[in-house]
DNA sequence: TCTGGGGTCCTAGGACCC
DNA sequence: TCTGGGGTCCTAGGACCC
């Protein structure tokens, strides 16, 4: 706990949905749902308009469609969100060298370490200025929480939503927390919440009254100790700028359960290659390979194997994953497969290690040269799912809902929907003053092509939009 | 039309070593 | 001969977060 509210938590409002509304004028003020559009998709983000229908994150998409059949349903466009996220993180970086991103749309900032605030008044001014700058640069709104600790800053930003700022004065935390639900505390999810409820504790005050020993007895050593501290308003966790990656993983849920062992095997191999691609991009190699299988009944199994040394070799990971698959029963069907690597080592270090190993091998008795690994081309099309295969038969190009397109005659627009050989496009861009016109094309129209996301805010000719520098 | 994808941290048991 | 703890690594599963 610090004496001044100099821990800042920023949370962008309905981030993915808000970015889509900024990109698509016709969706502003309308219910927008971003998430997986397949039969097993879930909601990633719902706009505030969509939340009024009861739609929320992690809800099955099918349920959302029942609640709001006329909402706009869009697939996530991470390239766009990453661009906006970088703009936001840049603004945070001007406040302090200590910025801890939690996701694309959330971060802690240590204002004291940055010298950008030392007391309540300066913290509040900094927070308000940040919100103005974010709106100017990205066109989106974010909510700010300010407090003397991470936990309280986060609770404050939650209270500030949407488009607000809340500052919790140090010294008031216990009376503030007391009546709140235990679920407010970080680390208390559905299971712990239910556990505590059965023990008669629903509010944070109930937790402090129960005492640390009782909580440890109920939920275990580490969890109980931290729960008691949090409930009492004690949280000394520092804002940490650089956190090391501990694992890299990829997984796929299939539209229809897989039954064919051969098919399961080839999917595992493809996942292994995708995982290694990501591993290499992150500059790591790793020692432990993990295979994950979710069965038809949602039961989930993992199997892992630790190698003698770290690898980023696609063949090695593919074979390890294949071996792990042999030890698992997949009768009844497979809903999801995943491959991960943990026990990571910096690539630079690994590079030397691998080089040394290769040298040793070259000097070995056989003198044999290893077969080269299959080259993984970054721009290669993703393996195609069952739904794609259906589209394939009609020789259709793929037009994901919400993606930007450009037409030779009509200009910039986005895919409103597609099916049965037709694609519907709305011709508008982020800076359009009025909702654009809608036209329908054949999916094989040569004048129509997918394009990169456009900037959400007009860039003035003299450079970057947004806040002026000091002076 | 029930339940995504990418992570982190903790627990608990067995192996193994000192 | 019997019995001891402690520490670390590995594996599997589960809770939680965004």
mmCIF file of N, CA and C in Angstrom, chain A residues 352-442:
data_model
loop_
_atom_site.group_PDB
_atom_site.id
_atom_site.type_symbol
_atom_site.label_atom_id
_atom_site.label_comp_id
_atom_site.label_asym_id
_atom_site.label_seq_id
_atom_site.Cartn_x
_atom_site.Cartn_y
_atom_site.Cartn_z
ATOM 1 N N UNK A 352 23.219 -21.205 -29.515
ATOM 2 C CA UNK A 352 24.579 -21.674 -29.234
ATOM 3 C C UNK A 352 24.555 -23.152 -28.891
ATOM 4 N N UNK A 353 23.589 -23.520 -28.066
ATOM 5 C CA UNK A 353 23.444 -24.907 -27.649
ATOM 6 C C UNK A 353 23.231 -25.815 -28.863
ATOM 7 N N UNK A 354 22.297 -25.393 -29.715
ATOM 8 C CA UNK A 354 21.978 -26.189 -30.900
ATOM 9 C C UNK A 354 23.187 -26.269 -31.823
ATOM 10 N N UNK A 355 23.895 -25.152 -31.916
ATOM 11 C CA UNK A 355 25.071 -25.106 -32.763
ATOM 12 C C UNK A 355 26.120 -26.097 -32.255
ATOM 13 N N UNK A 356 26.318 -26.068 -30.935
ATOM 14 C CA UNK A 356 27.286 -26.980 -30.325
ATOM 15 C C UNK A 356 26.883 -28.432 -30.575
ATOM 16 N N UNK A 357 25.585 -28.699 -30.422
ATOM 17 C CA UNK A 357 25.095 -30.065 -30.629
ATOM 18 C C UNK A 357 25.301 -30.488 -32.083
ATOM 19 N N UNK A 358 25.014 -29.556 -32.987
ATOM 20 C CA UNK A 358 25.166 -29.858 -34.403
ATOM 21 C C UNK A 358 26.629 -30.121 -34.736
ATOM 22 N N UNK A 359 27.499 -29.315 -34.151
ATOM 23 C CA UNK A 359 28.936 -29.494 -34.363
ATOM 24 C C UNK A 359 29.376 -30.871 -33.881
ATOM 25 N N UNK A 360 28.910 -31.206 -32.667
ATOM 26 C CA UNK A 360 29.273 -32.488 -32.078
ATOM 27 C C UNK A 360 28.818 -33.630 -32.976
ATOM 28 N N UNK A 361 27.600 -33.470 -33.504
ATOM 29 C CA UNK A 361 27.044 -34.517 -34.340
ATOM 30 C C UNK A 361 27.826 -34.643 -35.648
ATOM 31 N N UNK A 362 28.190 -33.480 -36.199
ATOM 32 C CA UNK A 362 28.933 -33.474 -37.461
ATOM 33 C C UNK A 362 30.281 -34.182 -37.288
ATOM 34 N N UNK A 363 30.832 -34.052 -36.080
ATOM 35 C CA UNK A 363 32.123 -34.670 -35.803
ATOM 36 C C UNK A 363 31.974 -36.138 -35.407
ATOM 37 N N UNK A 364 30.697 -36.600 -35.305
ATOM 38 C CA UNK A 364 30.421 -37.954 -34.843
ATOM 39 C C UNK A 364 30.838 -39.039 -35.830
ATOM 40 N N UNK A 365 30.659 -40.297 -35.401
ATOM 41 C CA UNK A 365 31.145 -41.444 -36.161
ATOM 42 C C UNK A 365 30.499 -41.578 -37.540
ATOM 43 N N UNK A 366 29.159 -41.420 -37.605
ATOM 44 C CA UNK A 366 28.468 -41.653 -38.871
ATOM 45 C C UNK A 366 28.777 -40.583 -39.905
ATOM 46 N N UNK A 367 28.918 -39.347 -39.428
ATOM 47 C CA UNK A 367 29.121 -38.251 -40.351
ATOM 48 C C UNK A 367 27.870 -37.940 -41.154
ATOM 49 N N UNK A 368 26.770 -38.593 -40.782
ATOM 50 C CA UNK A 368 25.528 -38.387 -41.527
ATOM 51 C C UNK A 368 24.973 -36.986 -41.290
ATOM 52 N N UNK A 369 24.371 -36.448 -42.304
ATOM 53 C CA UNK A 369 23.754 -35.131 -42.189
ATOM 54 C C UNK A 369 22.261 -35.313 -41.935
ATOM 55 N N UNK A 370 21.764 -34.586 -40.920
ATOM 56 C CA UNK A 370 20.332 -34.655 -40.626
ATOM 57 C C UNK A 370 19.518 -34.184 -41.809
ATOM 58 N N UNK A 371 18.388 -34.856 -41.974
ATOM 59 C CA UNK A 371 17.486 -34.386 -43.014
ATOM 60 C C UNK A 371 16.960 -33.007 -42.615
ATOM 61 N N UNK A 372 16.897 -32.094 -43.548
ATOM 62 C CA UNK A 372 16.394 -30.770 -43.181
ATOM 63 C C UNK A 372 14.930 -30.840 -42.775
ATOM 64 N N UNK A 373 14.571 -29.940 -41.842
ATOM 65 C CA UNK A 373 13.178 -29.876 -41.431
ATOM 66 C C UNK A 373 12.351 -29.313 -42.568
ATOM 67 N N UNK A 374 11.077 -29.738 -42.604
ATOM 68 C CA UNK A 374 10.199 -29.102 -43.592
ATOM 69 C C UNK A 374 10.148 -27.599 -43.318
ATOM 70 N N UNK A 375 10.299 -26.830 -44.346
ATOM 71 C CA UNK A 375 10.296 -25.383 -44.161
ATOM 72 C C UNK A 375 8.878 -24.917 -43.881
ATOM 73 N N UNK A 376 8.744 -24.119 -42.831
ATOM 74 C CA UNK A 376 7.433 -23.585 -42.499
ATOM 75 C C UNK A 376 7.375 -22.146 -42.982
ATOM 76 N N UNK A 377 6.544 -21.909 -43.966
ATOM 77 C CA UNK A 377 6.433 -20.567 -44.532
ATOM 78 C C UNK A 377 5.431 -19.747 -43.735
ATOM 79 N N UNK A 378 5.870 -18.619 -43.169
ATOM 80 C CA UNK A 378 4.987 -17.817 -42.313
ATOM 81 C C UNK A 378 3.702 -17.398 -43.020
ATOM 82 N N UNK A 379 3.769 -17.057 -44.278
ATOM 83 C CA UNK A 379 2.585 -16.549 -44.953
ATOM 84 C C UNK A 379 1.677 -17.625 -45.505
ATOM 85 N N UNK A 380 2.039 -18.868 -45.256
ATOM 86 C CA UNK A 380 1.281 -19.981 -45.809
ATOM 87 C C UNK A 380 -0.156 -19.984 -45.294
ATOM 88 N N UNK A 381 -1.097 -20.388 -46.121
ATOM 89 C CA UNK A 381 -2.480 -20.427 -45.630
ATOM 90 C C UNK A 381 -2.623 -21.426 -44.491
ATOM 91 N N UNK A 382 -3.475 -21.097 -43.549
ATOM 92 C CA UNK A 382 -3.724 -21.989 -42.420
ATOM 93 C C UNK A 382 -4.345 -23.295 -42.913
ATOM 94 N N UNK A 383 -4.110 -24.365 -42.186
ATOM 95 C CA UNK A 383 -4.825 -25.597 -42.493
ATOM 96 C C UNK A 383 -6.323 -25.319 -42.461
ATOM 97 N N UNK A 384 -7.054 -25.998 -43.305
ATOM 98 C CA UNK A 384 -8.445 -25.629 -43.453
ATOM 99 C C UNK A 384 -9.346 -26.537 -42.631
ATOM 100 N N UNK A 385 -10.385 -25.942 -42.111
ATOM 101 C CA UNK A 385 -11.315 -26.708 -41.270
ATOM 102 C C UNK A 385 -12.372 -27.388 -42.127
ATOM 103 N N UNK A 386 -13.240 -28.110 -41.467
ATOM 104 C CA UNK A 386 -14.309 -28.802 -42.168
ATOM 105 C C UNK A 386 -15.207 -27.840 -42.954
ATOM 106 N N UNK A 387 -15.498 -26.698 -42.333
ATOM 107 C CA UNK A 387 -16.371 -25.728 -42.994
ATOM 108 C C UNK A 387 -15.713 -25.200 -44.256
ATOM 109 N N UNK A 388 -14.389 -24.977 -44.165
ATOM 110 C CA UNK A 388 -13.672 -24.509 -45.341
ATOM 111 C C UNK A 388 -13.764 -25.528 -46.465
ATOM 112 N N UNK A 389 -13.701 -26.799 -46.078
ATOM 113 C CA UNK A 389 -13.749 -27.849 -47.089
ATOM 114 C C UNK A 389 -15.057 -27.790 -47.861
ATOM 115 N N UNK A 390 -16.138 -27.484 -47.154
ATOM 116 C CA UNK A 390 -17.429 -27.360 -47.818
ATOM 117 C C UNK A 390 -17.380 -26.201 -48.817
ATOM 118 N N UNK A 391 -16.811 -25.071 -48.376
ATOM 119 C CA UNK A 391 -16.709 -23.915 -49.255
ATOM 120 C C UNK A 391 -15.826 -24.231 -50.448
ATOM 121 N N UNK A 392 -14.813 -25.060 -50.184
ATOM 122 C CA UNK A 392 -13.874 -25.445 -51.214
ATOM 123 C C UNK A 392 -14.574 -26.071 -52.416
ATOM 124 N N UNK A 393 -15.548 -26.916 -52.115
ATOM 125 C CA UNK A 393 -16.241 -27.622 -53.182
ATOM 126 C C UNK A 393 -16.883 -26.642 -54.145
ATOM 127 N N UNK A 394 -17.346 -25.518 -53.630
ATOM 128 C CA UNK A 394 -17.960 -24.512 -54.480
ATOM 129 C C UNK A 394 -16.899 -23.571 -55.046
ATOM 130 N N UNK A 395 -15.604 -23.864 -54.758
ATOM 131 C CA UNK A 395 -14.499 -23.049 -55.228
ATOM 132 C C UNK A 395 -14.699 -21.578 -54.870
ATOM 133 N N UNK A 396 -15.159 -21.336 -53.626
ATOM 134 C CA UNK A 396 -15.415 -19.965 -53.200
ATOM 135 C C UNK A 396 -14.214 -19.379 -52.494
ATOM 136 N N UNK A 397 -14.058 -18.071 -52.634
ATOM 137 C CA UNK A 397 -13.092 -17.402 -51.791
ATOM 138 C C UNK A 397 -13.752 -17.140 -50.443
ATOM 139 N N UNK A 398 -12.920 -16.926 -49.414
ATOM 140 C CA UNK A 398 -13.433 -16.783 -48.059
ATOM 141 C C UNK A 398 -13.579 -15.312 -47.698
ATOM 142 N N UNK A 399 -14.755 -14.919 -47.257
ATOM 143 C CA UNK A 399 -15.025 -13.521 -46.900
ATOM 144 C C UNK A 399 -15.502 -13.449 -45.459
ATOM 145 N N UNK A 400 -14.560 -13.325 -44.490
ATOM 146 C CA UNK A 400 -14.973 -13.345 -43.077
ATOM 147 C C UNK A 400 -15.766 -12.084 -42.709
ATOM 148 N N UNK A 401 -16.850 -12.286 -41.987
ATOM 149 C CA UNK A 401 -17.712 -11.167 -41.601
ATOM 150 C C UNK A 401 -16.918 -10.119 -40.837
ATOM 151 N N UNK A 402 -17.005 -8.873 -41.287
ATOM 152 C CA UNK A 402 -16.346 -7.780 -40.594
ATOM 153 C C UNK A 402 -15.018 -7.365 -41.195
ATOM 154 N N UNK A 403 -14.455 -8.199 -42.074
ATOM 155 C CA UNK A 403 -13.152 -7.854 -42.639
ATOM 156 C C UNK A 403 -13.254 -6.749 -43.679
ATOM 157 N N UNK A 404 -12.181 -5.953 -43.754
ATOM 158 C CA UNK A 404 -12.136 -4.868 -44.723
ATOM 159 C C UNK A 404 -11.918 -5.412 -46.127
ATOM 160 N N UNK A 405 -12.547 -4.761 -47.100
ATOM 161 C CA UNK A 405 -12.350 -5.111 -48.507
ATOM 162 C C UNK A 405 -12.186 -3.822 -49.312
ATOM 163 N N UNK A 406 -11.732 -3.987 -50.527
ATOM 164 C CA UNK A 406 -11.660 -2.844 -51.447
ATOM 165 C C UNK A 406 -12.218 -3.296 -52.790
ATOM 166 N N UNK A 407 -13.061 -2.452 -53.357
ATOM 167 C CA UNK A 407 -13.636 -2.754 -54.671
ATOM 168 C C UNK A 407 -13.068 -1.764 -55.686
ATOM 169 N N UNK A 408 -12.740 -2.276 -56.853
ATOM 170 C CA UNK A 408 -12.092 -1.446 -57.864
ATOM 171 C C UNK A 408 -12.897 -0.186 -58.169
ATOM 172 N N UNK A 409 -14.207 -0.306 -58.156
ATOM 173 C CA UNK A 409 -15.036 0.857 -58.503
ATOM 174 C C UNK A 409 -15.570 1.591 -57.270
ATOM 175 N N UNK A 410 -16.044 0.820 -56.253
ATOM 176 C CA UNK A 410 -16.751 1.438 -55.130
ATOM 177 C C UNK A 410 -15.848 1.808 -53.954
ATOM 178 N N UNK A 411 -14.609 1.356 -53.967
ATOM 179 C CA UNK A 411 -13.675 1.763 -52.929
ATOM 180 C C UNK A 411 -13.697 0.876 -51.690
ATOM 181 N N UNK A 412 -13.449 1.505 -50.502
ATOM 182 C CA UNK A 412 -13.272 0.756 -49.260
ATOM 183 C C UNK A 412 -14.607 0.391 -48.635
ATOM 184 N N UNK A 413 -14.673 -0.824 -48.077
ATOM 185 C CA UNK A 413 -15.869 -1.274 -47.385
ATOM 186 C C UNK A 413 -15.530 -2.452 -46.498
ATOM 187 N N UNK A 414 -16.568 -3.102 -45.978
ATOM 188 C CA UNK A 414 -16.340 -4.285 -45.133
ATOM 189 C C UNK A 414 -17.412 -5.333 -45.392
ATOM 190 N N UNK A 415 -17.060 -6.570 -45.116
ATOM 191 C CA UNK A 415 -17.950 -7.701 -45.394
ATOM 192 C C UNK A 415 -19.077 -7.742 -44.369
ATOM 193 N N UNK A 416 -20.280 -7.592 -44.850
ATOM 194 C CA UNK A 416 -21.408 -7.661 -43.923
ATOM 195 C C UNK A 416 -21.893 -9.099 -43.769
ATOM 196 N N UNK A 417 -21.713 -9.879 -44.801
ATOM 197 C CA UNK A 417 -22.083 -11.293 -44.720
ATOM 198 C C UNK A 417 -21.790 -11.969 -46.043
ATOM 199 N N UNK A 418 -21.759 -13.300 -46.008
ATOM 200 C CA UNK A 418 -21.534 -14.017 -47.258
ATOM 201 C C UNK A 418 -22.172 -15.394 -47.183
ATOM 202 N N UNK A 419 -22.434 -15.956 -48.328
ATOM 203 C CA UNK A 419 -23.038 -17.281 -48.394
ATOM 204 C C UNK A 419 -23.622 -17.507 -49.766
ATOM 205 N N UNK A 420 -23.867 -18.771 -50.087
ATOM 206 C CA UNK A 420 -24.407 -19.205 -51.382
ATOM 207 C C UNK A 420 -23.886 -18.387 -52.559
ATOM 208 N N UNK A 421 -22.558 -18.250 -52.590
ATOM 209 C CA UNK A 421 -21.946 -17.631 -53.760
ATOM 210 C C UNK A 421 -22.040 -16.111 -53.812
ATOM 211 N N UNK A 422 -22.553 -15.503 -52.756
ATOM 212 C CA UNK A 422 -22.685 -14.043 -52.733
ATOM 213 C C UNK A 422 -21.986 -13.468 -51.513
ATOM 214 N N UNK A 423 -21.463 -12.261 -51.660
ATOM 215 C CA UNK A 423 -20.896 -11.553 -50.515
ATOM 216 C C UNK A 423 -21.486 -10.146 -50.495
ATOM 217 N N UNK A 424 -21.951 -9.745 -49.297
ATOM 218 C CA UNK A 424 -22.564 -8.428 -49.142
ATOM 219 C C UNK A 424 -21.559 -7.485 -48.498
ATOM 220 N N UNK A 425 -21.373 -6.316 -49.112
ATOM 221 C CA UNK A 425 -20.375 -5.361 -48.642
ATOM 222 C C UNK A 425 -21.042 -4.028 -48.330
ATOM 223 N N UNK A 426 -20.646 -3.439 -47.196
ATOM 224 C CA UNK A 426 -21.089 -2.076 -46.908
ATOM 225 C C UNK A 426 -19.928 -1.131 -47.188
ATOM 226 N N UNK A 427 -20.154 -0.172 -48.038
ATOM 227 C CA UNK A 427 -19.074 0.728 -48.450
ATOM 228 C C UNK A 427 -19.025 1.960 -47.562
ATOM 229 N N UNK A 428 -18.140 1.856 -46.560
ATOM 230 C CA UNK A 428 -17.903 2.980 -45.656
ATOM 231 C C UNK A 428 -16.549 2.752 -45.021
ATOM 232 N N UNK A 429 -15.964 3.791 -44.455
ATOM 233 C CA UNK A 429 -14.700 3.652 -43.743
ATOM 234 C C UNK A 429 -14.766 4.446 -42.450
ATOM 235 N N UNK A 430 -13.742 4.278 -41.578
ATOM 236 C CA UNK A 430 -13.836 4.877 -40.247
ATOM 237 C C UNK A 430 -14.219 6.355 -40.257
ATOM 238 N N UNK A 431 -13.772 7.087 -41.257
ATOM 239 C CA UNK A 431 -14.004 8.535 -41.251
ATOM 240 C C UNK A 431 -15.264 8.929 -42.012
ATOM 241 N N UNK A 432 -16.025 7.951 -42.516
ATOM 242 C CA UNK A 432 -17.260 8.289 -43.229
ATOM 243 C C UNK A 432 -18.221 9.006 -42.293
ATOM 244 N N UNK A 433 -18.860 10.054 -42.811
ATOM 245 C CA UNK A 433 -19.764 10.837 -41.970
ATOM 246 C C UNK A 433 -21.095 10.125 -41.775
ATOM 247 N N UNK A 434 -21.529 9.389 -42.776
ATOM 248 C CA UNK A 434 -22.826 8.721 -42.691
ATOM 249 C C UNK A 434 -22.644 7.240 -43.006
ATOM 250 N N UNK A 435 -23.574 6.392 -42.528
ATOM 251 C CA UNK A 435 -23.491 4.966 -42.855
ATOM 252 C C UNK A 435 -23.450 4.758 -44.359
ATOM 253 N N UNK A 436 -22.632 3.777 -44.775
ATOM 254 C CA UNK A 436 -22.441 3.573 -46.209
ATOM 255 C C UNK A 436 -23.532 2.727 -46.848
ATOM 256 N N UNK A 437 -23.484 2.681 -48.183
ATOM 257 C CA UNK A 437 -24.446 1.888 -48.966
ATOM 258 C C UNK A 437 -24.016 0.425 -49.007
ATOM 259 N N UNK A 438 -24.981 -0.441 -49.171
ATOM 260 C CA UNK A 438 -24.716 -1.881 -49.211
ATOM 261 C C UNK A 438 -24.881 -2.400 -50.639
ATOM 262 N N UNK A 439 -23.939 -3.231 -51.060
ATOM 263 C CA UNK A 439 -24.051 -3.876 -52.375
ATOM 264 C C UNK A 439 -23.670 -5.342 -52.249
ATOM 265 N N UNK A 440 -24.197 -6.150 -53.124
ATOM 266 C CA UNK A 440 -23.902 -7.582 -53.108
ATOM 267 C C UNK A 440 -23.174 -7.982 -54.386
ATOM 268 N N UNK A 441 -22.167 -8.856 -54.209
ATOM 269 C CA UNK A 441 -21.347 -9.307 -55.338
ATOM 270 C C UNK A 441 -21.289 -10.821 -55.352
ATOM 271 N N UNK A 442 -20.844 -11.353 -56.479
ATOM 272 C CA UNK A 442 -20.499 -12.771 -56.500
ATOM 273 C C UNK A 442 -19.211 -12.957 -55.709
#
